[in-house]
PDB file of C-alpha atoms in Angstrom:
ATOM      1  CA  MET A  28      65.792 145.073 -14.893  1.00  0.00           C
ATOM      2  CA  THR A  29      62.566 144.696 -12.903  1.00  0.00           C
ATOM      3  CA  ARG A  30      62.503 148.410 -12.165  1.00  0.00           C
ATOM      4  CA  ASP A  31      62.593 149.089 -15.915  1.00  0.00           C
ATOM      5  CA  VAL A  32      59.934 146.544 -16.907  1.00  0.00           C
ATOM      6  CA  ALA A  33      57.427 146.996 -14.047  1.00  0.00           C
ATOM      7  CA  PRO A  34      56.047 150.396 -15.214  1.00  0.00           C
ATOM      8  CA  ARG A  35      55.464 148.990 -18.699  1.00  0.00           C
ATOM      9  CA  LEU A  36      53.285 146.271 -17.163  1.00  0.00           C
ATOM     10  CA  ASN A  37      51.399 148.823 -15.006  1.00  0.00           C
ATOM     11  CA  PHE A  38      53.086 147.651 -11.798  1.00  0.00           C
ATOM     12  CA  PRO A  39      54.858 149.932  -9.327  1.00  0.00           C
ATOM     13  CA  LYS A  40      58.631 149.849  -9.290  1.00  0.00           C
ATOM     14  CA  PRO A  41      59.906 147.453  -6.624  1.00  0.00           C
ATOM     15  CA  ALA A  42      61.845 148.888  -3.710  1.00  0.00           C
ATOM     16  CA  LEU A  43      64.797 147.331  -1.965  1.00  0.00           C
ATOM     17  CA  LEU A  44      64.665 147.409   1.805  1.00  0.00           C
ATOM     18  CA  HIS A  45      67.772 146.761   3.855  1.00  0.00           C
ATOM     19  CA  SER A  46      67.355 145.205   7.245  1.00  0.00           C
ATOM     20  CA  THR A  47      69.250 143.025   9.627  1.00  0.00           C
ATOM     21  CA  PHE A  48      68.403 139.345   9.694  1.00  0.00           C
ATOM     22  CA  PHE A  49      66.631 137.796  12.611  1.00  0.00           C
ATOM     23  CA  PRO A  50      68.708 135.166  14.377  1.00  0.00           C
ATOM     24  CA  ALA A  51      67.632 131.547  14.387  1.00  0.00           C
ATOM     25  CA  LEU A  52      65.504 130.336  17.294  1.00  0.00           C
ATOM     26  CA  GLN A  53      68.539 128.498  18.707  1.00  0.00           C
ATOM     27  CA  GLY A  54      70.454 131.778  19.059  1.00  0.00           C
ATOM     28  CA  SER A  55      72.725 134.034  17.063  1.00  0.00           C
ATOM     29  CA  LYS A  56      75.460 131.385  16.662  1.00  0.00           C
ATOM     30  CA  SER A  57      73.253 129.083  14.587  1.00  0.00           C
ATOM     31  CA  LYS A  58      71.538 129.517  11.224  1.00  0.00           C
ATOM     32  CA  MET A  59      67.936 129.183  10.146  1.00  0.00           C
ATOM     33  CA  SER A  60      67.497 126.109   8.012  1.00  0.00           C
ATOM     34  CA  ALA A  61      64.578 124.729   6.016  1.00  0.00           C
ATOM     35  CA  SER A  62      65.755 121.212   6.878  1.00  0.00           C
ATOM     36  CA  ASP A  63      65.564 121.906  10.643  1.00  0.00           C
ATOM     37  CA  PRO A  64      61.909 122.563  11.517  1.00  0.00           C
ATOM     38  CA  ASN A  65      62.849 124.008  14.921  1.00  0.00           C
ATOM     39  CA  SER A  66      65.254 126.652  13.618  1.00  0.00           C
ATOM     40  CA  SER A  67      62.600 129.183  12.614  1.00  0.00           C
ATOM     41  CA  ILE A  68      58.887 129.912  12.466  1.00  0.00           C
ATOM     42  CA  PHE A  69      57.543 129.120   9.010  1.00  0.00           C
ATOM     43  CA  LEU A  70      54.419 130.525   7.356  1.00  0.00           C
ATOM     44  CA  THR A  71      53.166 126.958   7.004  1.00  0.00           C
ATOM     45  CA  ASP A  72      53.456 126.222  10.745  1.00  0.00           C
ATOM     46  CA  SER A  73      50.217 125.552  12.571  1.00  0.00           C
ATOM     47  CA  PRO A  74      49.189 127.893  15.394  1.00  0.00           C
ATOM     48  CA  LYS A  75      50.027 125.102  17.855  1.00  0.00           C
ATOM     49  CA  ASP A  76      53.560 124.725  16.408  1.00  0.00           C
ATOM     50  CA  ILE A  77      54.134 128.482  16.560  1.00  0.00           C
ATOM     51  CA  LYS A  78      52.954 128.649  20.183  1.00  0.00           C
ATOM     52  CA  THR A  79      55.254 125.757  21.131  1.00  0.00           C
ATOM     53  CA  LYS A  80      58.273 127.363  19.430  1.00  0.00           C
ATOM     54  CA  VAL A  81      57.635 130.743  21.075  1.00  0.00           C
ATOM     55  CA  ILE A  82      57.229 129.175  24.524  1.00  0.00           C
ATOM     56  CA  ILE A  83      60.469 127.207  24.134  1.00  0.00           C
ATOM     57  CA  LEU A  84      62.255 130.326  22.887  1.00  0.00           C
ATOM     58  CA  PHE A  85      60.968 132.337  25.848  1.00  0.00           C
ATOM     59  CA  ILE A  86      62.059 129.675  28.359  1.00  0.00           C
ATOM     60  CA  PHE A  87      65.579 129.418  26.898  1.00  0.00           C
ATOM     61  CA  SER A  88      65.964 133.195  26.596  1.00  0.00           C
ATOM     62  CA  LYS A  89      65.123 133.640  30.279  1.00  0.00           C
ATOM     63  CA  SER A  90      67.880 131.219  31.293  1.00  0.00           C
ATOM     64  CA  SER A  91      70.486 133.279  29.420  1.00  0.00           C
ATOM     65  CA  ILE A  92      69.618 136.637  31.038  1.00  0.00           C
ATOM     66  CA  PHE A  93      72.088 137.821  33.644  1.00  0.00           C
ATOM     67  CA  PHE A  94      71.597 140.700  36.059  1.00  0.00           C
TER      68      PHE A  94
END
């Protein structure tokens, strides 16, 4: 319906993009959750929170790498 109405309102038709989902920060076996603040990086996170989450993710990802 949006693709039909958008041109009438002088908006471009929306496009649907298919992509794979990113796994949660705890790994691919868990899900991202709005109720768990450590499960993903949110747009409302402060730069300090984002840095902390990325550092923790990097540390845990290194421990799961096998050569």
